[in-house]
C-alpha cells in the first residue's frame, strides 16, 4: 500500500508540473503578437494582396513579411489579442490561391522574433536605361496588329517555332544556331512602316543614337522565357533596344562576377542597352508564370527588384510581345571588353570546344579545360575545399593501422591528414595544389592519374575522389580505374567517387542543388519581439545561367538519357550552376574570386583556357570539363576490369561511389 501511495503521489506531482508548464506556455504565447503562416508565401503562389486581405480581418497588421521564393510568411499584429484571434481562425483554414483552382491549408504558430536581410537598393547595370510609357495605348495596339502571326507563314520573315516562344524577323534574320545574322542576305520589305515611325520618334527624343535596321519580334505566353545571353558583339552595334508591349515582365541581368539585378520592364516601356550592360552583362527572362516584384511598384514604376520582404508580392504574367531593334555591324567590334568579344578573341575561341573523337583531342581538351584551369584556380579552389565528406572519413578510419594509402588526385590534401595511423601519400596533376599540400606538411607529388609513379601492389588502399569524371573518354576513365587497381596489393581496396548525372535521387535533391550563395548583408529584426530565423537565403534566387546557350544547343543536350553517345561535332554545353544536368559531357563554370591571380574579365558566354592573357576585370570565369556518371555506369566500368570485384556501391549526396577490392 505504501508503494502504491508513493506512485500515486509521484503521478500527482508530475501532473501538477505538466499543468504548470502548460500555464506558463499559454502566458508566453499570450505575450506574442506575431505569427508564422505556412502555405501562405510567394513561393507557393500566395500574393501579398490576397494574404493581407485575409489577415486584416482579425486586427491591425503592423508588418507582413513575405520572403522571396518561400512558402511561408510572417505577420505582426497590433496586440496579442488580435494575434490569438488570427491564430484560432487561420490555423487549419482552407484557402483558394488567387485566381487558380488550387486550395491550400494554412498552418500557423506563434513566433517571438524574425530576422531578415537588410534590403539594399541595387542600381541598374551601367549603360542600361528604361523609359516608361514610350508609346500610347493606341500606338501599342497598332504595333501589335502590324504583326501577322498567321497570314504570311510562307514569307521569309514568317514566324519561327522555337522551344520557348514565337518569333519573327525583319530586315535581317537572326540565326539562333550561331547567334548571328547573314549580313549579305537582307530580308525583303525591311522593317514595318509603323516600326520605322517609332524609331524616328526615338531618335528625335534622344532615346537612341542610331537607327536600327534589324527587328526581332517575340511573343511570350505566361511561363515562357529566354536563356541568359549576350548579343553577339560582331553581329550588332552598341545600342540594342527592346519595346515591351501587352504586359510587363521582369528581366534578369548578370555580371560575370555573379552579381545579379532583376529589372521590372513595365508595359509600353523601352529598354535601351549600351556600353557595359550591352557588352558584358547577360540578360534573360526566367520561364515562370509569376514574377516577384515590389508591391509598391505594381503596375507603375520601373526599377530593380530588391529583396525587401516587407514589400514583395506576386505579379501574374500575361502574354507579352517584345520588339527588339538592332543595327547590324559592318566592321569588327573593338569594344573595351575583349574577353567576351568574339571579334577580338580569334576564331579558335569563338565556339565552345567539341567532344573529343580520338586520344589526342581528349588529351588536349583535358589539358586546356582541366589541368590548366586547376593551376589557375588552385588557391581559390583550395579555400572552398575544407570539409571532409563523412563516408570517405569513415572509409579511411576503418583501415588497419599502418596501412599505406594513395590519394590519387588529392587536390589540397583534404583527406591526407584524416587518420594519423595511416601512411598516406597524395598525387595530383596540379603543381599549385601539390604545393598547398606541402604547406600543410603532407606528403604529395605531381603525377598523372593515368600513370602514377608508384610500384604495382604497393598500396593497401587507394582513394580517388572527384577525379575520374574529368577524363573525357570512356577509355581514359577505364584506364584511370585500371591504374588504381594496379597500385593495390591483393585484398586491398579503393574508394572511388564521381559526380552523378542524377542530382535528384529517390525524391531527394543533392546538396549541390540545395546550396545557395550566402548573403552577407547586415541583418535586421522587426521590433516585435518575434525567436525564429528565416531559413535559407533571403535574396531572390539567381535565375541567370552561367552561359548563354542557343535554343538549338539546349534542345540537343536535353534528355539525352544515360549512356547516350555524343553526336559528331557536338559542342560541349556549358552547365548552369546549381541546376540539374541535361548532358553527361559538359563544361562547368568556376567563378574566380579574390585572393587569386586574375587573368581578366569574363562573361559566362565566353570559354577561355587558363593561360589566356585577357584584360583586367571583375572575376574571370573558367570552364572545367566533366563527364557526369549515370546510375550503374561507374559500377559497370569497375566490373569490366580483370582481377577486381565491386565490394560496395552507393549514392552519396550527388555522387556515385564504389568500393572495389583487388583479388
GROMACS .gro file of C-alpha atoms in nm, residues 132-604:
model
  473
  132UNK     CA    1   0.831   5.433  -6.936
  133UNK     CA    2   0.521   5.497  -7.147
  134UNK     CA    3   0.723   5.544  -7.464
  135UNK     CA    4   0.414   5.456  -7.672
  136UNK     CA    5   0.046   5.531  -7.616
  137UNK     CA    6  -0.220   5.256  -7.584
  138UNK     CA    7  -0.330   5.336  -7.940
  139UNK     CA    8   0.027   5.305  -8.074
  140UNK     CA    9   0.065   4.981  -7.882
  141UNK     CA   10  -0.250   4.840  -8.043
  142UNK     CA   11  -0.139   4.936  -8.393
  143UNK     CA   12   0.209   4.792  -8.350
  144UNK     CA   13   0.071   4.462  -8.221
  145UNK     CA   14  -0.176   4.444  -8.510
  146UNK     CA   15   0.104   4.505  -8.760
  147UNK     CA   16   0.249   4.161  -8.682
  148UNK     CA   17   0.051   3.889  -8.857
  149UNK     CA   18   0.134   3.561  -8.686
  150UNK     CA   19  -0.096   3.358  -8.911
  151UNK     CA   20  -0.146   3.517  -9.252
  152UNK     CA   21   0.206   3.514  -9.400
  153UNK     CA   22   0.355   3.183  -9.298
  154UNK     CA   23   0.520   3.144  -9.638
  155UNK     CA   24   0.701   3.477  -9.623
  156UNK     CA   25   1.072   3.488  -9.544
  157UNK     CA   26   1.008   3.674  -9.222
  158UNK     CA   27   0.735   3.434  -9.110
  159UNK     CA   28   0.728   3.315  -8.757
  160UNK     CA   29   0.982   3.061  -8.639
  161UNK     CA   30   0.871   2.794  -8.398
  162UNK     CA   31   1.120   2.799  -8.113
  163UNK     CA   32   1.110   2.596  -7.797
  164UNK     CA   33   1.021   2.892  -7.577
  165UNK     CA   34   0.828   3.138  -7.795
  166UNK     CA   35   0.702   3.258  -8.136
  167UNK     CA   36   0.937   3.484  -8.326
  168UNK     CA   37   0.954   3.689  -8.648
  169UNK     CA   38   1.243   3.870  -8.811
  170UNK     CA   39   1.251   4.185  -9.024
  171UNK     CA   40   1.543   4.342  -9.208
  172UNK     CA   41   1.774   4.051  -9.134
  173UNK     CA   42   1.707   3.711  -8.985
  174UNK     CA   43   1.868   3.645  -8.650
  175UNK     CA   44   2.004   3.290  -8.663
  176UNK     CA   45   1.976   3.104  -8.336
  177UNK     CA   46   2.215   2.831  -8.448
  178UNK     CA   47   2.512   3.069  -8.440
  179UNK     CA   48   2.371   3.381  -8.265
  180UNK     CA   49   2.446   3.591  -8.570
  181UNK     CA   50   2.295   3.736  -8.888
  182UNK     CA   51   2.377   3.681  -9.254
  183UNK     CA   52   2.472   4.037  -9.346
  184UNK     CA   53   2.465   3.959  -9.717
  185UNK     CA   54   2.106   3.832  -9.718
  186UNK     CA   55   1.865   4.107  -9.611
  187UNK     CA   56   1.501   4.008  -9.589
  188UNK     CA   57   1.263   4.171  -9.840
  189UNK     CA   58   1.043   4.454  -9.724
  190UNK     CA   59   1.260   4.593  -9.448
  191UNK     CA   60   1.100   4.700  -9.120
  192UNK     CA   61   0.722   4.757  -9.087
  193UNK     CA   62   0.629   5.120  -9.152
  194UNK     CA   63   0.489   5.175  -8.803
  195UNK     CA   64   0.815   5.050  -8.653
  196UNK     CA   65   1.018   5.288  -8.869
  197UNK     CA   66   0.799   5.575  -8.746
  198UNK     CA   67   0.855   5.463  -8.387
  199UNK     CA   68   1.232   5.463  -8.438
  200UNK     CA   69   1.219   5.812  -8.588
  201UNK     CA   70   1.040   5.929  -8.273
  202UNK     CA   71   1.306   5.765  -8.053
  203UNK     CA   72   1.582   5.939  -8.246
  204UNK     CA   73   1.407   6.272  -8.218
  205UNK     CA   74   1.354   6.230  -7.843
  206UNK     CA   75   1.719   6.133  -7.795
  207UNK     CA   76   1.641   5.784  -7.665
  208UNK     CA   77   1.875   5.627  -7.922
  209UNK     CA   78   2.173   5.748  -8.126
  210UNK     CA   79   2.149   5.524  -8.435
  211UNK     CA   80   1.856   5.395  -8.635
  212UNK     CA   81   1.841   5.012  -8.625
  213UNK     CA   82   1.794   4.806  -8.941
  214UNK     CA   83   1.704   4.469  -8.785
  215UNK     CA   84   1.394   4.376  -8.586
  216UNK     CA   85   1.307   4.058  -8.398
  217UNK     CA   86   0.953   4.026  -8.265
  218UNK     CA   87   0.898   3.768  -7.991
  219UNK     CA   88   0.566   3.669  -7.838
  220UNK     CA   89   0.580   3.512  -7.494
  221UNK     CA   90   0.298   3.331  -7.321
  222UNK     CA   91   0.300   3.311  -6.939
  223UNK     CA   92   0.559   3.059  -6.831
  224UNK     CA   93   0.789   3.118  -7.130
  225UNK     CA   94   1.125   3.292  -7.129
  226UNK     CA   95   1.467   3.321  -7.292
  227UNK     CA   96   1.803   3.182  -7.176
  228UNK     CA   97   2.053   3.438  -7.041
  229UNK     CA   98   2.285   3.560  -7.314
  230UNK     CA   99   2.493   3.846  -7.451
  231UNK     CA  100   2.404   3.954  -7.804
  232UNK     CA  101   2.697   3.866  -8.029
  233UNK     CA  102   2.942   4.158  -8.045
  234UNK     CA  103   3.038   4.109  -8.410
  235UNK     CA  104   2.676   4.093  -8.523
  236UNK     CA  105   2.535   4.420  -8.387
  237UNK     CA  106   2.636   4.772  -8.295
  238UNK     CA  107   2.639   4.913  -7.943
  239UNK     CA  108   2.275   5.005  -7.881
  240UNK     CA  109   2.016   4.730  -7.851
  241UNK     CA  110   1.664   4.841  -7.770
  242UNK     CA  111   1.356   4.640  -7.677
  243UNK     CA  112   0.996   4.757  -7.655
  244UNK     CA  113   0.764   4.565  -7.418
  245UNK     CA  114   0.401   4.550  -7.533
  246UNK     CA  115   0.098   4.374  -7.390
  247UNK     CA  116   0.233   4.314  -7.041
  248UNK     CA  117   0.515   4.393  -6.800
  249UNK     CA  118   0.799   4.149  -6.730
  250UNK     CA  119   1.098   4.105  -6.500
  251UNK     CA  120   1.428   4.067  -6.688
  252UNK     CA  121   1.737   3.932  -6.513
  253UNK     CA  122   2.084   4.078  -6.569
  254UNK     CA  123   2.404   3.912  -6.452
  255UNK     CA  124   2.763   4.037  -6.431
  256UNK     CA  125   3.050   3.791  -6.483
  257UNK     CA  126   3.137   3.818  -6.112
  258UNK     CA  127   2.797   3.666  -6.027
  259UNK     CA  128   2.620   3.989  -5.929
  260UNK     CA  129   2.257   3.981  -6.047
  261UNK     CA  130   1.999   4.254  -6.094
  262UNK     CA  131   1.630   4.191  -6.161
  263UNK     CA  132   1.472   4.478  -6.355
  264UNK     CA  133   1.099   4.540  -6.398
  265UNK     CA  134   1.011   4.637  -6.757
  266UNK     CA  135   0.664   4.794  -6.749
  267UNK     CA  136   0.416   4.760  -7.031
  268UNK     CA  137   0.484   5.012  -7.311
  269UNK     CA  138   0.837   5.076  -7.182
  270UNK     CA  139   1.158   5.088  -7.385
  271UNK     CA  140   1.474   4.910  -7.267
  272UNK     CA  141   1.799   5.057  -7.403
  273UNK     CA  142   2.120   4.856  -7.351
  274UNK     CA  143   2.450   5.020  -7.434
  275UNK     CA  144   2.808   5.005  -7.313
  276UNK     CA  145   2.873   4.764  -7.027
  277UNK     CA  146   2.513   4.643  -6.998
  278UNK     CA  147   2.508   4.552  -7.368
  279UNK     CA  148   2.858   4.403  -7.400
  280UNK     CA  149   2.939   4.246  -7.061
  281UNK     CA  150   2.618   4.157  -6.872
  282UNK     CA  151   2.398   3.865  -6.971
  283UNK     CA  152   2.024   3.928  -6.989
  284UNK     CA  153   1.739   3.680  -6.993
  285UNK     CA  154   1.386   3.602  -6.879
  286UNK     CA  155   1.322   3.316  -6.638
  287UNK     CA  156   1.040   3.089  -6.759
  288UNK     CA  157   0.768   3.113  -6.491
  289UNK     CA  158   0.405   3.221  -6.460
  290UNK     CA  159   0.456   3.475  -6.180
  291UNK     CA  160   0.718   3.741  -6.118
  292UNK     CA  161   0.820   3.859  -5.772
  293UNK     CA  162   0.808   4.238  -5.769
  294UNK     CA  163   0.781   4.529  -5.528
  295UNK     CA  164   0.419   4.570  -5.423
  296UNK     CA  165   0.463   4.947  -5.413
  297UNK     CA  166   0.566   4.945  -5.781
  298UNK     CA  167   0.291   4.716  -5.910
  299UNK     CA  168   0.171   4.833  -6.249
  300UNK     CA  169   0.350   5.165  -6.247
  301UNK     CA  170   0.716   5.214  -6.156
  302UNK     CA  171   1.024   5.082  -6.328
  303UNK     CA  172   1.323   4.978  -6.125
  304UNK     CA  173   1.531   4.700  -5.981
  305UNK     CA  174   1.368   4.434  -5.764
  306UNK     CA  175   1.520   4.428  -5.414
  307UNK     CA  176   1.468   4.157  -5.152
  308UNK     CA  177   1.254   4.377  -4.927
  309UNK     CA  178   1.045   4.109  -4.756
  310UNK     CA  179   0.808   4.378  -4.635
  311UNK     CA  180   0.725   4.492  -4.988
  312UNK     CA  181   0.726   4.189  -5.218
  313UNK     CA  182   0.433   4.036  -5.399
  314UNK     CA  183   0.348   3.818  -5.697
  315UNK     CA  184   0.256   3.956  -6.034
  316UNK     CA  185   0.087   3.713  -6.272
  317UNK     CA  186   0.239   3.717  -6.618
  318UNK     CA  187   0.031   3.781  -6.927
  319UNK     CA  188   0.103   3.749  -7.297
  320UNK     CA  189   0.388   3.987  -7.380
  321UNK     CA  190   0.528   4.085  -7.719
  322UNK     CA  191   0.875   4.234  -7.746
  323UNK     CA  192   1.005   4.437  -8.040
  324UNK     CA  193   1.385   4.415  -8.025
  325UNK     CA  194   1.570   4.650  -8.260
  326UNK     CA  195   1.938   4.619  -8.350
  327UNK     CA  196   2.175   4.778  -8.600
  328UNK     CA  197   2.379   4.525  -8.798
  329UNK     CA  198   2.753   4.578  -8.755
  330UNK     CA  199   2.958   4.622  -9.074
  331UNK     CA  200   3.306   4.616  -8.919
  332UNK     CA  201   3.473   4.417  -8.638
  333UNK     CA  202   3.386   4.511  -8.282
  334UNK     CA  203   3.663   4.690  -8.092
  335UNK     CA  204   3.488   4.731  -7.756
  336UNK     CA  205   3.676   4.753  -7.425
  337UNK     CA  206   3.562   4.405  -7.320
  338UNK     CA  207   3.793   4.180  -7.527
  339UNK     CA  208   3.747   3.872  -7.308
  340UNK     CA  209   3.381   3.850  -7.411
  341UNK     CA  210   3.420   3.990  -7.762
  342UNK     CA  211   3.419   3.738  -8.046
  343UNK     CA  212   3.578   3.992  -8.283
  344UNK     CA  213   3.884   4.023  -8.059
  345UNK     CA  214   3.920   3.670  -7.932
  346UNK     CA  215   4.018   3.494  -8.255
  347UNK     CA  216   3.839   3.223  -8.448
  348UNK     CA  217   3.974   2.943  -8.232
  349UNK     CA  218   3.788   3.061  -7.924
  350UNK     CA  219   3.464   3.183  -8.078
  351UNK     CA  220   3.298   2.850  -8.019
  352UNK     CA  221   3.274   2.601  -7.738
  353UNK     CA  222   3.509   2.303  -7.757
  354UNK     CA  223   3.383   1.986  -7.919
  355UNK     CA  224   3.358   1.640  -7.774
  356UNK     CA  225   3.690   1.460  -7.842
  357UNK     CA  226   3.695   1.189  -8.106
  358UNK     CA  227   4.044   1.048  -8.050
  359UNK     CA  228   4.315   1.021  -7.787
  360UNK     CA  229   4.495   1.337  -7.895
  361UNK     CA  230   4.181   1.551  -7.886
  362UNK     CA  231   4.092   1.408  -7.545
  363UNK     CA  232   4.434   1.490  -7.405
  364UNK     CA  233   4.421   1.844  -7.547
  365UNK     CA  234   4.072   1.902  -7.408
  366UNK     CA  235   4.176   1.789  -7.060
  367UNK     CA  236   4.494   1.998  -7.077
  368UNK     CA  237   4.303   2.318  -7.157
  369UNK     CA  238   3.982   2.263  -6.959
  370UNK     CA  239   4.106   2.062  -6.660
  371UNK     CA  240   4.480   2.084  -6.591
  372UNK     CA  241   4.540   2.449  -6.682
  373UNK     CA  242   4.221   2.559  -6.510
  374UNK     CA  243   4.312   2.395  -6.178
  375UNK     CA  244   4.658   2.552  -6.194
  376UNK     CA  245   4.493   2.894  -6.222
  377UNK     CA  246   4.219   2.849  -5.961
  378UNK     CA  247   4.422   2.641  -5.710
  379UNK     CA  248   4.424   2.895  -5.426
  380UNK     CA  249   4.055   2.982  -5.457
  381UNK     CA  250   3.962   2.617  -5.513
  382UNK     CA  251   4.153   2.511  -5.202
  383UNK     CA  252   3.975   2.773  -4.991
  384UNK     CA  253   3.643   2.608  -5.076
  385UNK     CA  254   3.760   2.250  -5.006
  386UNK     CA  255   3.797   2.214  -4.630
  387UNK     CA  256   3.511   1.991  -4.509
  388UNK     CA  257   3.580   1.616  -4.549
  389UNK     CA  258   3.286   1.404  -4.661
  390UNK     CA  259   3.171   1.174  -4.378
  391UNK     CA  260   3.163   0.843  -4.568
  392UNK     CA  261   3.515   0.898  -4.702
  393UNK     CA  262   3.634   0.973  -4.348
  394UNK     CA  263   3.463   0.651  -4.234
  395UNK     CA  264   3.645   0.452  -4.505
  396UNK     CA  265   3.985   0.591  -4.406
  397UNK     CA  266   3.929   0.536  -4.034
  398UNK     CA  267   3.824   0.176  -4.097
  399UNK     CA  268   4.163   0.086  -4.244
  400UNK     CA  269   4.413  -0.104  -4.025
  401UNK     CA  270   4.684   0.093  -3.850
  402UNK     CA  271   4.996   0.130  -4.063
  403UNK     CA  272   4.817   0.092  -4.396
  404UNK     CA  273   4.979   0.255  -4.698
  405UNK     CA  274   4.716   0.466  -4.876
  406UNK     CA  275   4.745   0.660  -5.204
  407UNK     CA  276   4.514   0.957  -5.263
  408UNK     CA  277   4.519   0.981  -5.643
  409UNK     CA  278   4.400   1.330  -5.730
  410UNK     CA  279   4.450   1.461  -5.377
  411UNK     CA  280   4.382   1.828  -5.454
  412UNK     CA  281   4.470   2.039  -5.149
  413UNK     CA  282   4.520   1.730  -4.934
  414UNK     CA  283   4.186   1.746  -4.756
  415UNK     CA  284   4.197   1.373  -4.677
  416UNK     CA  285   4.571   1.325  -4.622
  417UNK     CA  286   4.555   1.403  -4.251
  418UNK     CA  287   4.227   1.236  -4.158
  419UNK     CA  288   4.379   0.925  -3.997
  420UNK     CA  289   4.720   0.975  -3.836
  421UNK     CA  290   4.764   0.597  -3.807
  422UNK     CA  291   4.792   0.562  -4.186
  423UNK     CA  292   5.087   0.624  -4.418
  424UNK     CA  293   4.915   0.846  -4.674
  425UNK     CA  294   5.070   0.992  -4.984
  426UNK     CA  295   4.896   1.211  -5.237
  427UNK     CA  296   4.948   1.289  -5.602
  428UNK     CA  297   4.782   1.548  -5.823
  429UNK     CA  298   4.833   1.685  -6.173
  430UNK     CA  299   4.826   2.044  -6.039
  431UNK     CA  300   5.161   2.166  -5.906
  432UNK     CA  301   4.994   2.455  -5.726
  433UNK     CA  302   4.761   2.220  -5.540
  434UNK     CA  303   5.054   1.991  -5.450
  435UNK     CA  304   5.238   2.296  -5.315
  436UNK     CA  305   4.940   2.367  -5.091
  437UNK     CA  306   4.968   2.009  -4.960
  438UNK     CA  307   5.335   2.076  -4.883
  439UNK     CA  308   5.244   2.389  -4.688
  440UNK     CA  309   5.028   2.164  -4.469
  441UNK     CA  310   5.322   1.924  -4.420
  442UNK     CA  311   5.153   1.646  -4.618
  443UNK     CA  312   5.344   1.408  -4.845
  444UNK     CA  313   5.236   1.469  -5.206
  445UNK     CA  314   5.389   1.481  -5.553
  446UNK     CA  315   5.287   1.589  -5.902
  447UNK     CA  316   5.161   1.297  -6.106
  448UNK     CA  317   4.909   1.182  -6.366
  449UNK     CA  318   4.623   0.955  -6.258
  450UNK     CA  319   4.672   0.756  -6.579
  451UNK     CA  320   5.033   0.678  -6.489
  452UNK     CA  321   5.106   0.705  -6.116
  453UNK     CA  322   5.482   0.669  -6.048
  454UNK     CA  323   5.440   0.409  -5.771
  455UNK     CA  324   5.525   0.039  -5.764
  456UNK     CA  325   5.246  -0.206  -5.851
  457UNK     CA  326   5.086  -0.367  -5.548
  458UNK     CA  327   5.243  -0.117  -5.308
  459UNK     CA  328   4.922   0.020  -5.154
  460UNK     CA  329   4.683  -0.127  -4.901
  461UNK     CA  330   4.418   0.117  -5.015
  462UNK     CA  331   4.358   0.399  -5.261
  463UNK     CA  332   4.106   0.679  -5.280
  464UNK     CA  333   4.002   0.867  -5.595
  465UNK     CA  334   3.765   1.147  -5.502
  466UNK     CA  335   3.608   1.362  -5.776
  467UNK     CA  336   3.883   1.283  -6.027
  468UNK     CA  337   3.776   1.026  -6.286
  469UNK     CA  338   3.486   1.241  -6.408
  470UNK     CA  339   3.747   1.481  -6.554
  471UNK     CA  340   3.861   1.222  -6.813
  472UNK     CA  341   3.687   1.288  -7.142
  473UNK     CA  342   3.653   0.941  -7.298
  474UNK     CA  343   3.530   0.608  -7.168
  475UNK     CA  344   3.868   0.453  -7.250
  476UNK     CA  345   4.057   0.708  -7.041
  477UNK     CA  346   3.815   0.671  -6.750
  478UNK     CA  347   3.863   0.295  -6.762
  479UNK     CA  348   4.240   0.341  -6.774
  480UNK     CA  349   4.225   0.554  -6.459
  481UNK     CA  350   4.030   0.279  -6.280
  482UNK     CA  351   4.280   0.017  -6.403
  483UNK     CA  352   4.567   0.228  -6.264
  484UNK     CA  353   4.406   0.232  -5.920
  485UNK     CA  354   4.374  -0.146  -5.930
  486UNK     CA  355   4.741  -0.177  -6.031
  487UNK     CA  356   4.853   0.012  -5.720
  488UNK     CA  357   4.661  -0.217  -5.483
  489UNK     CA  358   4.801  -0.529  -5.321
  490UNK     CA  359   4.575  -0.839  -5.331
  491UNK     CA  360   4.299  -0.778  -5.082
  492UNK     CA  361   4.349  -0.401  -5.099
  493UNK     CA  362   4.052  -0.170  -5.153
  494UNK     CA  363   3.990   0.151  -5.344
  495UNK     CA  364   3.716   0.407  -5.278
  496UNK     CA  365   3.605   0.598  -5.589
  497UNK     CA  366   3.372   0.900  -5.607
  498UNK     CA  367   3.242   1.057  -5.931
  499UNK     CA  368   2.982   1.326  -5.993
  500UNK     CA  369   2.635   1.187  -6.064
  501UNK     CA  370   2.405   1.279  -6.350
  502UNK     CA  371   2.120   1.224  -6.105
  503UNK     CA  372   2.137   1.524  -5.874
  504UNK     CA  373   1.789   1.436  -5.754
  505UNK     CA  374   1.776   1.074  -5.641
  506UNK     CA  375   1.488   0.894  -5.470
  507UNK     CA  376   1.296   1.222  -5.447
  508UNK     CA  377   1.583   1.389  -5.259
  509UNK     CA  378   1.779   1.682  -5.402
  510UNK     CA  379   2.156   1.672  -5.360
  511UNK     CA  380   2.343   1.929  -5.156
  512UNK     CA  381   2.467   2.073  -5.485
  513UNK     CA  382   2.112   2.165  -5.588
  514UNK     CA  383   2.017   2.287  -5.241
  515UNK     CA  384   2.315   2.513  -5.180
  516UNK     CA  385   2.278   2.883  -5.250
  517UNK     CA  386   2.521   3.167  -5.227
  518UNK     CA  387   2.534   3.313  -4.878
  519UNK     CA  388   2.433   3.672  -4.833
  520UNK     CA  389   2.649   3.880  -4.605
  521UNK     CA  390   2.422   4.180  -4.577
  522UNK     CA  391   2.354   4.310  -4.229
  523UNK     CA  392   2.057   4.150  -4.061
  524UNK     CA  393   1.781   4.349  -3.900
  525UNK     CA  394   1.489   4.238  -3.691
  526UNK     CA  395   1.145   4.384  -3.663
  527UNK     CA  396   1.077   4.513  -3.316
  528UNK     CA  397   0.804   4.267  -3.243
  529UNK     CA  398   0.987   4.069  -3.003
  530UNK     CA  399   0.926   3.776  -3.285
  531UNK     CA  400   1.268   3.373  -3.192
  532UNK     CA  401   1.283   3.236  -3.530
  533UNK     CA  402   1.532   3.293  -3.806
  534UNK     CA  403   1.425   3.281  -4.166
  535UNK     CA  404   1.573   2.959  -4.302
  536UNK     CA  405   1.770   2.972  -4.622
  537UNK     CA  406   1.866   3.259  -4.840
  538UNK     CA  407   1.661   3.576  -4.823
  539UNK     CA  408   1.773   3.711  -5.155
  540UNK     CA  409   1.585   3.613  -5.471
  541UNK     CA  410   1.746   3.316  -5.637
  542UNK     CA  411   1.956   3.397  -5.937
  543UNK     CA  412   1.780   3.285  -6.247
  544UNK     CA  413   2.065   3.354  -6.485
  545UNK     CA  414   2.256   3.072  -6.643
  546UNK     CA  415   2.634   3.069  -6.636
  547UNK     CA  416   2.646   3.066  -7.012
  548UNK     CA  417   2.427   3.171  -7.297
  549UNK     CA  418   2.315   2.866  -7.489
  550UNK     CA  419   2.119   2.880  -7.807
  551UNK     CA  420   1.781   2.711  -7.821
  552UNK     CA  421   1.929   2.457  -8.059
  553UNK     CA  422   2.207   2.369  -7.816
  554UNK     CA  423   1.961   2.330  -7.532
  555UNK     CA  424   1.741   2.107  -7.742
  556UNK     CA  425   2.038   1.893  -7.849
  557UNK     CA  426   2.171   1.849  -7.498
  558UNK     CA  427   1.846   1.790  -7.315
  559UNK     CA  428   1.713   1.446  -7.235
  560UNK     CA  429   1.999   1.259  -7.395
  561UNK     CA  430   1.950   0.987  -7.143
  562UNK     CA  431   2.219   0.787  -6.969
  563UNK     CA  432   2.463   0.609  -7.190
  564UNK     CA  433   2.385   0.832  -7.488
  565UNK     CA  434   2.686   0.883  -7.710
  566UNK     CA  435   2.778   1.238  -7.815
  567UNK     CA  436   2.677   1.347  -8.161
  568UNK     CA  437   2.958   1.401  -8.409
  569UNK     CA  438   3.098   1.756  -8.387
  570UNK     CA  439   2.874   1.824  -8.087
  571UNK     CA  440   2.981   2.130  -7.891
  572UNK     CA  441   3.009   2.076  -7.518
  573UNK     CA  442   2.727   2.263  -7.342
  574UNK     CA  443   2.807   2.498  -7.055
  575UNK     CA  444   2.628   2.393  -6.739
  576UNK     CA  445   2.414   2.629  -6.531
  577UNK     CA  446   2.548   2.608  -6.176
  578UNK     CA  447   2.315   2.470  -5.907
  579UNK     CA  448   2.081   2.310  -6.162
  580UNK     CA  449   2.019   1.955  -6.280
  581UNK     CA  450   2.236   1.814  -6.557
  582UNK     CA  451   2.097   1.782  -6.910
  583UNK     CA  452   2.409   1.636  -7.068
  584UNK     CA  453   2.667   1.387  -6.947
  585UNK     CA  454   2.959   1.569  -7.107
  586UNK     CA  455   2.975   1.938  -7.028
  587UNK     CA  456   3.170   2.239  -6.909
  588UNK     CA  457   3.113   2.365  -6.555
  589UNK     CA  458   3.197   2.731  -6.477
  590UNK     CA  459   3.428   2.832  -6.196
  591UNK     CA  460   3.400   3.198  -6.091
  592UNK     CA  461   3.741   3.304  -5.970
  593UNK     CA  462   3.713   3.513  -5.653
  594UNK     CA  463   3.953   3.743  -5.473
  595UNK     CA  464   4.289   3.640  -5.336
  596UNK     CA  465   4.391   3.456  -5.651
  597UNK     CA  466   4.568   3.572  -5.963
  598UNK     CA  467   4.314   3.712  -6.207
  599UNK     CA  468   4.368   3.690  -6.582
  600UNK     CA  469   4.087   3.922  -6.691
  601UNK     CA  470   3.718   3.990  -6.702
  602UNK     CA  471   3.495   3.722  -6.840
  603UNK     CA  472   3.134   3.656  -6.909
  604UNK     CA  473   2.950   3.331  -6.890
   0.00000   0.00000   0.00000
